[in-house]
Amino acid sequence: MAQKPSIPKGTRDFSPVEVAKRNHIIKTIKKHFETFGFMPIETPSFENSDTLLGKYGEEGDRLIFKILNSGDFISKVDDVTYSSKNSSTIAPKITEKALRYDLTVPFARYVVMHQNEIDFPFKRYQVQPVWRADRPQKGRFREFYQCDADVVGANSLLQEVEFVQLYDAVFTDLGLSGTTIKLNNRKVLSGIAEVIGAQHLLVDFTVALDKLDKIGEEKVKEEMLAKGISATAIAKAQPLFNMQGSVAEQLDQLKDLLVTSEVGMKGVAELDEILETVTELGLKSAKLELDVTLARGLNYYTGAIFEVAAPEGVKMGSIGGGGRYDDLTGIFGLKDVSGVGISFGLDRIYLVLEELDLFPKAMEQSLDVLCLNFGQKEGRAALRLVTALRGHGLRADLYPSSTKMQKQFKYADKRNVPYVILLGESEIAQGEFTVKDMAKGEQTNYNLTDLEAFVTKVKQQ
Amino acid sequence: MAQKPSIPKGTRDFSPVEVAKRNHIIKTIKKHFETFGFMPIETPSFENSDTLLGKYGEEGDRLIFKILNSGDFISKVDDVTYSSKNSSTIAPKITEKALRYDLTVPFARYVVMHQNEIDFPFKRYQVQPVWRADRPQKGRFREFYQCDADVVGANSLLQEVEFVQLYDAVFTDLGLSGTTIKLNNRKVLSGIAEVIGAQHLLVDFTVALDKLDKIGEEKVKEEMLAKGISATAIAKAQPLFNMQGSVAEQLDQLKDLLVTSEVGMKGVAELDEILETVTELGLKSAKLELDVTLARGLNYYTGAIFEVAAPEGVKMGSIGGGGRYDDLTGIFGLKDVSGVGISFGLDRIYLVLEELDLFPKAMEQSLDVLCLNFGQKEGRAALRLVTALRGHGLRADLYPSSTKMQKQFKYADKRNVPYVILLGESEIAQGEFTVKDMAKGEQTNYNLTDLEAFVTKVKQQ
């Protein structure tokens, strides 16, 4: 009996319209990656397990999809391990490869493997799928694309400035005005932990602080206390809960708080330079804000931290993020390579554009012209015309059989074709073809030997 | 100790230049897929195992990459199976998903799952990677792209005509003149087996015949005899070994041979119509040939069979192939959906274009302009200029630090940048920037407030 087909949970089929819309976003992102001087690389979908395992923490390791060895994989398991019946000790014996979990670790591996071919500073972008064995839920998938741009081998803060401009350029081009680019600096967070005397609890402190927007001041403080941060320390951190005014004013408040911390003041100076340069150059449609509660991926970032919020009124988590990390490639033996990078959240950007109705209407059209089929002889003439239109770059098609006109028009309707061509016996005799504008219902005749007028009209649309 | 990183055998990293060249091919293929009215879909990288297993024969099943279940996978194996220590009975208990092996079975699954949303005839294209646990060798990889276009739900031979035109359009656009599109028909092969009295040995007969080019007439006949095809039968098939003359003449020879076979004559009529229509419409740079030895994927195809050979003088297997199949979706419960499709061999096309030096030179350039960095103050002015050039769509970059000029020029050289901008103190004072044409060595000055002239010059290049 035939199977009733399905796809694995957390994965998706993309229909033609969905592919067109996703490509619209990807194309826009790639275009700006390239104008900003980034170069594309691609890495394999699966890596050797030891490249990936141990890089994302225990939770990450659990979420990595492992590929079963081919052939008689069981024969490679020694008897002691086999008789343990323990999944976590058997897994490494029967799998050697795993699907990539993000694009960052493969990129680090790439830089180290190809360091002799690379000219630093190396600006690379990468737009490829990643896989995570996470519990699927609304907006969270087991296969999804990441769109990353990173620079390695450049310490200059101009890189940070460029990434702010890059976010602005992409979102403006997508028609998504009013995004907020939030900026923070890991050194500022370290400085805060230092001045309040909670260095050893930096991670707990920032994880709690990061929730300020969601759970409010009281609950954040409760969490800090619960994690062992003293009431005195929390009191010293009070200015963080009251930051207000312009960006410049907020920076001044930070300076007051951090004046005794060398690392903290270095962080403030970096923020200052980035904010000043961006302000001087101007942004098109995004707003740059200081956000000292921003701490994403703390153990990873060493300098600037970015996150982008959708325009106000759209309920959506961050649509982009990134930051500077000082030792990405160290895990693979290449020391002292500073990097900074950002990522675009394709799926969330898609949802935001959909919600705000910002996809160009053309996305819904996969065909410019459909030529109806009036029979064997007319069909050949039609194919000749369609061939010529395709030669002019139009997306043109011939209905494959001379079935009832009604059925052919219905197909044209369903495919949302703006123009339908009628090429029957009488048109052929007169050396013409009739074009029906499906939106307006108007019909126009064109000469079969002069397609320019029609082609121009379609392209202008 | 840090790991020395590597990637799994049979997989590849793609450098920026390689990605650019691959994208050049993919973009060209997609462009023509779209002008021919095909619509893109995408399916997940992994499918449920039962969607894939049993669809490619025993050998295929062996080559499918299986994904280990997450969590405590061993606990799902019953004691009897576990104690068997048999890889092939244990595998189905610990894996539920597998990486796709081709794009055809996932497409069939897609059509069946989405049949109520699809308007037939459905012309879809799909360009995605597939994975096979094959022994890697020169030109054969464990991860590679397939570029497929198929029409389902249309019986008309106009589809076959279009696919010949599509091959011609793509290869012509890639600059690859002189390809040979070989055409055959499964019905002709069936007819031959019928008239020589070897229906039950059709597969053996065609598999042997398919090798004519490679091993010659004598060896093909030896193989046929070894497979149990009688000497009498082989003698009757003699005309196949002597086919010559124009396509029309060859068709006549086929008609003589197949006159008593209904299915054979139907195949000849189909070939006749396709060849005649294509000839009438004309091809740009490809040659269409009849090849009765062509039998690829025989058990699969039911009508036309296509294969494309690289231009003469280039040693390379087929760079494309396809055909008509009459019951693709039957395996998933949707009967009577006729399909016809073709595939482009990306990796081989890449090698051919490389061998014939047909990649545009622009592929080697990832940047149009590099602006040198003369220091903090000049750097800001430079970033302003670079920002403006990016706004005009140029791929522009600023060297991130004001290091020695020699080093900056060396970087420009390595990145193969055609234009380098010098914006030092004196240029800024005069409201100008200096452009060095790296190929000619010439320097030209432009006004900082009028970028059009420079932008136009770069774009014209």
PDB file of N, CA, C and O in Angstrom, chain B residues 320-382:
ATOM      1  N   GLY B 320      24.392  16.759 -18.261  1.00  0.00           N
ATOM      2  CA  GLY B 320      22.966  16.921 -18.005  1.00  0.00           C
ATOM      3  C   GLY B 320      22.227  15.700 -18.494  1.00  0.00           C
ATOM      4  O   GLY B 320      22.744  14.944 -19.317  1.00  0.00           O
ATOM      5  N   GLY B 321      21.040  15.489 -17.960  1.00  0.00           N
ATOM      6  CA  GLY B 321      20.261  14.351 -18.411  1.00  0.00           C
ATOM      7  C   GLY B 321      18.862  14.395 -17.834  1.00  0.00           C
ATOM      8  O   GLY B 321      18.570  15.187 -16.939  1.00  0.00           O
ATOM      9  N   GLY B 322      17.987  13.544 -18.391  1.00  0.00           N
ATOM     10  CA  GLY B 322      16.622  13.514 -17.883  1.00  0.00           C
ATOM     11  C   GLY B 322      15.729  12.674 -18.765  1.00  0.00           C
ATOM     12  O   GLY B 322      16.215  11.881 -19.581  1.00  0.00           O
ATOM     13  N   GLY B 323      14.422  12.864 -18.622  1.00  0.00           N
ATOM     14  CA  GLY B 323      13.497  12.095 -19.422  1.00  0.00           C
ATOM     15  C   GLY B 323      12.087  12.128 -18.873  1.00  0.00           C
ATOM     16  O   GLY B 323      11.809  12.832 -17.900  1.00  0.00           O
ATOM     17  N   ARG B 324      11.201  11.347 -19.531  1.00  0.00           N
ATOM     18  CA  ARG B 324       9.810  11.297 -19.091  1.00  0.00           C
ATOM     19  C   ARG B 324       9.570  10.027 -18.292  1.00  0.00           C
ATOM     20  O   ARG B 324      10.055   8.955 -18.644  1.00  0.00           O
ATOM     21  N   TYR B 325       8.817  10.185 -17.220  1.00  0.00           N
ATOM     22  CA  TYR B 325       8.468   9.063 -16.358  1.00  0.00           C
ATOM     23  C   TYR B 325       6.965   9.149 -16.126  1.00  0.00           C
ATOM     24  O   TYR B 325       6.432  10.236 -15.941  1.00  0.00           O
ATOM     25  N   ASP B 326       6.299   8.024 -16.154  1.00  0.00           N
ATOM     26  CA  ASP B 326       4.849   8.125 -16.132  1.00  0.00           C
ATOM     27  C   ASP B 326       4.189   7.912 -14.783  1.00  0.00           C
ATOM     28  O   ASP B 326       2.999   8.145 -14.635  1.00  0.00           O
ATOM     29  N   ASP B 327       4.959   7.485 -13.798  1.00  0.00           N
ATOM     30  CA  ASP B 327       4.278   7.264 -12.523  1.00  0.00           C
ATOM     31  C   ASP B 327       5.183   7.608 -11.342  1.00  0.00           C
ATOM     32  O   ASP B 327       5.421   6.792 -10.469  1.00  0.00           O
ATOM     33  N   LEU B 328       5.621   8.839 -11.334  1.00  0.00           N
ATOM     34  CA  LEU B 328       6.533   9.273 -10.289  1.00  0.00           C
ATOM     35  C   LEU B 328       5.889   9.224  -8.919  1.00  0.00           C
ATOM     36  O   LEU B 328       6.480   8.785  -7.934  1.00  0.00           O
ATOM     37  N   THR B 329       4.650   9.711  -8.841  1.00  0.00           N
ATOM     38  CA  THR B 329       4.021   9.912  -7.535  1.00  0.00           C
ATOM     39  C   THR B 329       3.248   8.697  -7.045  1.00  0.00           C
ATOM     40  O   THR B 329       2.720   8.707  -5.936  1.00  0.00           O
ATOM     41  N   GLY B 330       3.204   7.653  -7.888  1.00  0.00           N
ATOM     42  CA  GLY B 330       2.474   6.442  -7.506  1.00  0.00           C
ATOM     43  C   GLY B 330       2.975   5.839  -6.192  1.00  0.00           C
ATOM     44  O   GLY B 330       2.166   5.354  -5.391  1.00  0.00           O
ATOM     45  N   ILE B 331       4.282   5.918  -5.967  1.00  0.00           N
ATOM     46  CA  ILE B 331       4.838   5.361  -4.725  1.00  0.00           C
ATOM     47  C   ILE B 331       4.242   6.008  -3.489  1.00  0.00           C
ATOM     48  O   ILE B 331       4.251   5.431  -2.410  1.00  0.00           O
ATOM     49  N   PHE B 332       3.732   7.235  -3.640  1.00  0.00           N
ATOM     50  CA  PHE B 332       3.122   7.911  -2.494  1.00  0.00           C
ATOM     51  C   PHE B 332       1.597   7.998  -2.629  1.00  0.00           C
ATOM     52  O   PHE B 332       0.953   8.803  -1.954  1.00  0.00           O
ATOM     53  N   GLY B 333       1.036   7.187  -3.563  1.00  0.00           N
ATOM     54  CA  GLY B 333      -0.416   7.059  -3.594  1.00  0.00           C
ATOM     55  C   GLY B 333      -1.155   7.965  -4.557  1.00  0.00           C
ATOM     56  O   GLY B 333      -2.380   7.984  -4.563  1.00  0.00           O
ATOM     57  N   LEU B 334      -0.433   8.740  -5.369  1.00  0.00           N
ATOM     58  CA  LEU B 334      -1.116   9.574  -6.354  1.00  0.00           C
ATOM     59  C   LEU B 334      -0.817   9.003  -7.742  1.00  0.00           C
ATOM     60  O   LEU B 334       0.307   9.098  -8.230  1.00  0.00           O
ATOM     61  N   LYS B 335      -1.844   8.384  -8.342  1.00  0.00           N
ATOM     62  CA  LYS B 335      -1.635   7.661  -9.601  1.00  0.00           C
ATOM     63  C   LYS B 335      -1.751   8.592 -10.807  1.00  0.00           C
ATOM     64  O   LYS B 335      -2.338   9.664 -10.723  1.00  0.00           O
ATOM     65  N   ASP B 336      -1.254   8.094 -11.938  1.00  0.00           N
ATOM     66  CA  ASP B 336      -1.481   8.725 -13.238  1.00  0.00           C
ATOM     67  C   ASP B 336      -1.032  10.174 -13.345  1.00  0.00           C
ATOM     68  O   ASP B 336      -1.709  11.000 -13.945  1.00  0.00           O
ATOM     69  N   VAL B 337       0.092  10.497 -12.727  1.00  0.00           N
ATOM     70  CA  VAL B 337       0.645  11.829 -12.919  1.00  0.00           C
ATOM     71  C   VAL B 337       1.898  11.670 -13.767  1.00  0.00           C
ATOM     72  O   VAL B 337       2.900  11.137 -13.313  1.00  0.00           O
ATOM     73  N   SER B 338       1.799  12.118 -15.005  1.00  0.00           N
ATOM     74  CA  SER B 338       2.947  11.993 -15.898  1.00  0.00           C
ATOM     75  C   SER B 338       3.922  13.132 -15.623  1.00  0.00           C
ATOM     76  O   SER B 338       3.512  14.251 -15.339  1.00  0.00           O
ATOM     77  N   GLY B 339       5.185  12.826 -15.718  1.00  0.00           N
ATOM     78  CA  GLY B 339       6.187  13.856 -15.486  1.00  0.00           C
ATOM     79  C   GLY B 339       7.311  13.760 -16.486  1.00  0.00           C
ATOM     80  O   GLY B 339       7.536  12.718 -17.094  1.00  0.00           O
ATOM     81  N   VAL B 340       7.991  14.882 -16.670  1.00  0.00           N
ATOM     82  CA  VAL B 340       9.180  14.870 -17.507  1.00  0.00           C
ATOM     83  C   VAL B 340      10.101  15.934 -16.932  1.00  0.00           C
ATOM     84  O   VAL B 340       9.639  16.993 -16.483  1.00  0.00           O
ATOM     85  N   GLY B 341      11.383  15.613 -16.881  1.00  0.00           N
ATOM     86  CA  GLY B 341      12.289  16.561 -16.253  1.00  0.00           C
ATOM     87  C   GLY B 341      13.725  16.384 -16.688  1.00  0.00           C
ATOM     88  O   GLY B 341      14.086  15.372 -17.292  1.00  0.00           O
ATOM     89  N   ILE B 342      14.525  17.400 -16.387  1.00  0.00           N
ATOM     90  CA  ILE B 342      15.941  17.340 -16.700  1.00  0.00           C
ATOM     91  C   ILE B 342      16.752  17.847 -15.513  1.00  0.00           C
ATOM     92  O   ILE B 342      16.224  18.488 -14.610  1.00  0.00           O
ATOM     93  N   SER B 343      18.025  17.554 -15.562  1.00  0.00           N
ATOM     94  CA  SER B 343      18.926  17.916 -14.493  1.00  0.00           C
ATOM     95  C   SER B 343      20.204  18.482 -15.110  1.00  0.00           C
ATOM     96  O   SER B 343      20.600  18.071 -16.203  1.00  0.00           O
ATOM     97  N   PHE B 344      20.803  19.442 -14.414  1.00  0.00           N
ATOM     98  CA  PHE B 344      22.096  19.983 -14.843  1.00  0.00           C
ATOM     99  C   PHE B 344      23.173  19.510 -13.866  1.00  0.00           C
ATOM    100  O   PHE B 344      22.957  19.556 -12.654  1.00  0.00           O
ATOM    101  N   GLY B 345      24.283  19.059 -14.390  1.00  0.00           N
ATOM    102  CA  GLY B 345      25.376  18.579 -13.524  1.00  0.00           C
ATOM    103  C   GLY B 345      26.321  19.719 -13.163  1.00  0.00           C
ATOM    104  O   GLY B 345      27.293  19.980 -13.868  1.00  0.00           O
ATOM    105  N   LEU B 346      26.044  20.378 -12.033  1.00  0.00           N
ATOM    106  CA  LEU B 346      26.786  21.583 -11.648  1.00  0.00           C
ATOM    107  C   LEU B 346      28.298  21.370 -11.586  1.00  0.00           C
ATOM    108  O   LEU B 346      29.065  22.148 -12.172  1.00  0.00           O
ATOM    109  N   ASP B 347      28.726  20.323 -10.899  1.00  0.00           N
ATOM    110  CA  ASP B 347      30.173  20.131 -10.722  1.00  0.00           C
ATOM    111  C   ASP B 347      30.882  19.899 -12.051  1.00  0.00           C
ATOM    112  O   ASP B 347      31.974  20.411 -12.289  1.00  0.00           O
ATOM    113  N   ARG B 348      30.250  19.144 -12.929  1.00  0.00           N
ATOM    114  CA  ARG B 348      30.890  18.885 -14.230  1.00  0.00           C
ATOM    115  C   ARG B 348      30.869  20.111 -15.119  1.00  0.00           C
ATOM    116  O   ARG B 348      31.833  20.377 -15.848  1.00  0.00           O
ATOM    117  N   ILE B 349      29.770  20.859 -15.098  1.00  0.00           N
ATOM    118  CA  ILE B 349      29.711  22.088 -15.891  1.00  0.00           C
ATOM    119  C   ILE B 349      30.823  23.032 -15.424  1.00  0.00           C
ATOM    120  O   ILE B 349      31.509  23.661 -16.224  1.00  0.00           O
ATOM    121  N   TYR B 350      31.008  23.081 -14.101  1.00  0.00           N
ATOM    122  CA  TYR B 350      32.081  23.913 -13.521  1.00  0.00           C
ATOM    123  C   TYR B 350      33.437  23.521 -14.110  1.00  0.00           C
ATOM    124  O   TYR B 350      34.207  24.363 -14.566  1.00  0.00           O
ATOM    125  N   LEU B 351      33.702  22.217 -14.119  1.00  0.00           N
ATOM    126  CA  LEU B 351      34.996  21.752 -14.630  1.00  0.00           C
ATOM    127  C   LEU B 351      35.158  22.076 -16.111  1.00  0.00           C
ATOM    128  O   LEU B 351      36.242  22.453 -16.560  1.00  0.00           O
ATOM    129  N   VAL B 352      34.070  21.937 -16.875  1.00  0.00           N
ATOM    130  CA  VAL B 352      34.138  22.231 -18.311  1.00  0.00           C
ATOM    131  C   VAL B 352      34.402  23.719 -18.536  1.00  0.00           C
ATOM    132  O   VAL B 352      35.275  24.098 -19.334  1.00  0.00           O
ATOM    133  N   LEU B 353      33.671  24.589 -17.819  1.00  0.00           N
ATOM    134  CA  LEU B 353      33.875  26.031 -17.993  1.00  0.00           C
ATOM    135  C   LEU B 353      35.301  26.422 -17.591  1.00  0.00           C
ATOM    136  O   LEU B 353      35.933  27.268 -18.235  1.00  0.00           O
ATOM    137  N   GLU B 354      35.781  25.785 -16.542  1.00  0.00           N
ATOM    138  CA  GLU B 354      37.147  26.056 -16.083  1.00  0.00           C
ATOM    139  C   GLU B 354      38.146  25.633 -17.174  1.00  0.00           C
ATOM    140  O   GLU B 354      39.033  26.401 -17.543  1.00  0.00           O
ATOM    141  N   GLU B 355      37.948  24.429 -17.708  1.00  0.00           N
ATOM    142  CA  GLU B 355      38.873  23.908 -18.722  1.00  0.00           C
ATOM    143  C   GLU B 355      38.889  24.796 -19.967  1.00  0.00           C
ATOM    144  O   GLU B 355      39.939  25.023 -20.559  1.00  0.00           O
ATOM    145  N   LEU B 356      37.707  25.301 -20.358  1.00  0.00           N
ATOM    146  CA  LEU B 356      37.630  26.113 -21.565  1.00  0.00           C
ATOM    147  C   LEU B 356      37.809  27.607 -21.272  1.00  0.00           C
ATOM    148  O   LEU B 356      37.647  28.437 -22.153  1.00  0.00           O
ATOM    149  N   ASP B 357      38.095  27.918 -20.006  1.00  0.00           N
ATOM    150  CA  ASP B 357      38.347  29.308 -19.605  1.00  0.00           C
ATOM    151  C   ASP B 357      37.148  30.201 -19.925  1.00  0.00           C
ATOM    152  O   ASP B 357      37.289  31.287 -20.469  1.00  0.00           O
ATOM    153  N   LEU B 358      35.964  29.734 -19.570  1.00  0.00           N
ATOM    154  CA  LEU B 358      34.737  30.447 -19.938  1.00  0.00           C
ATOM    155  C   LEU B 358      34.118  31.254 -18.788  1.00  0.00           C
ATOM    156  O   LEU B 358      33.069  31.866 -18.967  1.00  0.00           O
ATOM    157  N   PHE B 359      34.726  31.216 -17.620  1.00  0.00           N
ATOM    158  CA  PHE B 359      34.185  32.047 -16.533  1.00  0.00           C
ATOM    159  C   PHE B 359      34.549  33.510 -16.788  1.00  0.00           C
ATOM    160  O   PHE B 359      35.705  33.806 -17.113  1.00  0.00           O
ATOM    161  N   PRO B 360      33.579  34.413 -16.644  1.00  0.00           N
ATOM    162  CA  PRO B 360      33.898  35.840 -16.806  1.00  0.00           C
ATOM    163  C   PRO B 360      35.012  36.239 -15.838  1.00  0.00           C
ATOM    164  O   PRO B 360      35.056  35.761 -14.705  1.00  0.00           O
ATOM    165  N   LYS B 361      35.882  37.104 -16.299  1.00  0.00           N
ATOM    166  CA  LYS B 361      37.013  37.542 -15.469  1.00  0.00           C
ATOM    167  C   LYS B 361      36.531  38.207 -14.174  1.00  0.00           C
ATOM    168  O   LYS B 361      37.221  38.164 -13.148  1.00  0.00           O
ATOM    169  N   ALA B 362      35.335  38.825 -14.221  1.00  0.00           N
ATOM    170  CA  ALA B 362      34.819  39.523 -13.034  1.00  0.00           C
ATOM    171  C   ALA B 362      34.660  38.596 -11.834  1.00  0.00           C
ATOM    172  O   ALA B 362      34.641  39.050 -10.689  1.00  0.00           O
ATOM    173  N   MET B 363      34.557  37.288 -12.099  1.00  0.00           N
ATOM    174  CA  MET B 363      34.416  36.316 -11.008  1.00  0.00           C
ATOM    175  C   MET B 363      35.589  36.393 -10.028  1.00  0.00           C
ATOM    176  O   MET B 363      35.469  36.028  -8.879  1.00  0.00           O
ATOM    177  N   GLU B 364      36.744  36.816 -10.549  1.00  0.00           N
ATOM    178  CA  GLU B 364      37.954  36.846  -9.724  1.00  0.00           C
ATOM    179  C   GLU B 364      37.999  38.087  -8.837  1.00  0.00           C
ATOM    180  O   GLU B 364      38.882  38.214  -8.005  1.00  0.00           O
ATOM    181  N   GLN B 365      37.051  38.999  -9.073  1.00  0.00           N
ATOM    182  CA  GLN B 365      37.046  40.235  -8.298  1.00  0.00           C
ATOM    183  C   GLN B 365      35.881  40.274  -7.330  1.00  0.00           C
ATOM    184  O   GLN B 365      34.734  40.154  -7.724  1.00  0.00           O
ATOM    185  N   SER B 366      36.197  40.469  -6.051  1.00  0.00           N
ATOM    186  CA  SER B 366      35.129  40.513  -5.060  1.00  0.00           C
ATOM    187  C   SER B 366      34.915  41.930  -4.556  1.00  0.00           C
ATOM    188  O   SER B 366      34.079  42.167  -3.702  1.00  0.00           O
ATOM    189  N   LEU B 367      35.676  42.855  -5.107  1.00  0.00           N
ATOM    190  CA  LEU B 367      35.632  44.226  -4.618  1.00  0.00           C
ATOM    191  C   LEU B 367      35.913  45.153  -5.798  1.00  0.00           C
ATOM    192  O   LEU B 367      36.784  44.881  -6.599  1.00  0.00           O
ATOM    193  N   ASP B 368      35.167  46.259  -5.900  1.00  0.00           N
ATOM    194  CA  ASP B 368      35.407  47.220  -6.973  1.00  0.00           C
ATOM    195  C   ASP B 368      36.436  48.273  -6.564  1.00  0.00           C
ATOM    196  O   ASP B 368      37.244  48.703  -7.373  1.00  0.00           O
ATOM    197  N   VAL B 369      36.358  48.678  -5.310  1.00  0.00           N
ATOM    198  CA  VAL B 369      37.183  49.796  -4.850  1.00  0.00           C
ATOM    199  C   VAL B 369      37.704  49.537  -3.444  1.00  0.00           C
ATOM    200  O   VAL B 369      36.935  49.143  -2.576  1.00  0.00           O
ATOM    201  N   LEU B 370      38.987  49.766  -3.241  1.00  0.00           N
ATOM    202  CA  LEU B 370      39.513  49.759  -1.869  1.00  0.00           C
ATOM    203  C   LEU B 370      40.042  51.150  -1.551  1.00  0.00           C
ATOM    204  O   LEU B 370      40.831  51.715  -2.308  1.00  0.00           O
ATOM    205  N   CYS B 371      39.573  51.690  -0.453  1.00  0.00           N
ATOM    206  CA  CYS B 371      40.029  53.007  -0.030  1.00  0.00           C
ATOM    207  C   CYS B 371      41.123  52.819   1.018  1.00  0.00           C
ATOM    208  O   CYS B 371      40.925  52.102   2.002  1.00  0.00           O
ATOM    209  N   LEU B 372      42.274  53.420   0.793  1.00  0.00           N
ATOM    210  CA  LEU B 372      43.352  53.259   1.768  1.00  0.00           C
ATOM    211  C   LEU B 372      43.087  54.118   3.003  1.00  0.00           C
ATOM    212  O   LEU B 372      42.307  55.057   2.965  1.00  0.00           O
ATOM    213  N   ASN B 373      43.757  53.751   4.083  1.00  0.00           N
ATOM    214  CA  ASN B 373      43.508  54.394   5.375  1.00  0.00           C
ATOM    215  C   ASN B 373      44.745  55.160   5.813  1.00  0.00           C
ATOM    216  O   ASN B 373      45.805  54.579   6.048  1.00  0.00           O
ATOM    217  N   PHE B 374      44.606  56.501   5.888  1.00  0.00           N
ATOM    218  CA  PHE B 374      45.759  57.342   6.220  1.00  0.00           C
ATOM    219  C   PHE B 374      45.786  57.785   7.687  1.00  0.00           C
ATOM    220  O   PHE B 374      46.637  58.569   8.061  1.00  0.00           O
ATOM    221  N   GLY B 375      44.849  57.323   8.471  1.00  0.00           N
ATOM    222  CA  GLY B 375      44.860  57.739   9.882  1.00  0.00           C
ATOM    223  C   GLY B 375      43.454  57.987  10.386  1.00  0.00           C
ATOM    224  O   GLY B 375      42.482  57.905   9.627  1.00  0.00           O
ATOM    225  N   GLN B 376      43.347  58.273  11.663  1.00  0.00           N
ATOM    226  CA  GLN B 376      42.045  58.429  12.312  1.00  0.00           C
ATOM    227  C   GLN B 376      41.128  59.418  11.582  1.00  0.00           C
ATOM    228  O   GLN B 376      40.012  59.091  11.216  1.00  0.00           O
ATOM    229  N   LYS B 377      41.641  60.632  11.369  1.00  0.00           N
ATOM    230  CA  LYS B 377      40.811  61.684  10.788  1.00  0.00           C
ATOM    231  C   LYS B 377      40.496  61.363   9.320  1.00  0.00           C
ATOM    232  O   LYS B 377      39.339  61.430   8.886  1.00  0.00           O
ATOM    233  N   GLU B 378      41.549  61.001   8.556  1.00  0.00           N
ATOM    234  CA  GLU B 378      41.352  60.664   7.154  1.00  0.00           C
ATOM    235  C   GLU B 378      40.460  59.422   7.024  1.00  0.00           C
ATOM    236  O   GLU B 378      39.665  59.301   6.095  1.00  0.00           O
ATOM    237  N   GLY B 379      40.600  58.503   7.966  1.00  0.00           N
ATOM    238  CA  GLY B 379      39.810  57.274   7.944  1.00  0.00           C
ATOM    239  C   GLY B 379      38.314  57.567   7.990  1.00  0.00           C
ATOM    240  O   GLY B 379      37.524  56.954   7.282  1.00  0.00           O
ATOM    241  N   ARG B 380      37.958  58.545   8.809  1.00  0.00           N
ATOM    242  CA  ARG B 380      36.539  58.911   8.896  1.00  0.00           C
ATOM    243  C   ARG B 380      36.037  59.485   7.578  1.00  0.00           C
ATOM    244  O   ARG B 380      34.956  59.147   7.118  1.00  0.00           O
ATOM    245  N   ALA B 381      36.850  60.367   6.982  1.00  0.00           N
ATOM    246  CA  ALA B 381      36.473  60.945   5.684  1.00  0.00           C
ATOM    247  C   ALA B 381      36.357  59.827   4.649  1.00  0.00           C
ATOM    248  O   ALA B 381      35.441  59.809   3.819  1.00  0.00           O
ATOM    249  N   ALA B 382      37.281  58.875   4.743  1.00  0.00           N
ATOM    250  CA  ALA B 382      37.274  57.755   3.801  1.00  0.00           C
ATOM    251  C   ALA B 382      36.012  56.917   3.991  1.00  0.00           C
ATOM    252  O   ALA B 382      35.378  56.484   3.026  1.00  0.00           O
TER     253      ALA B 382
END
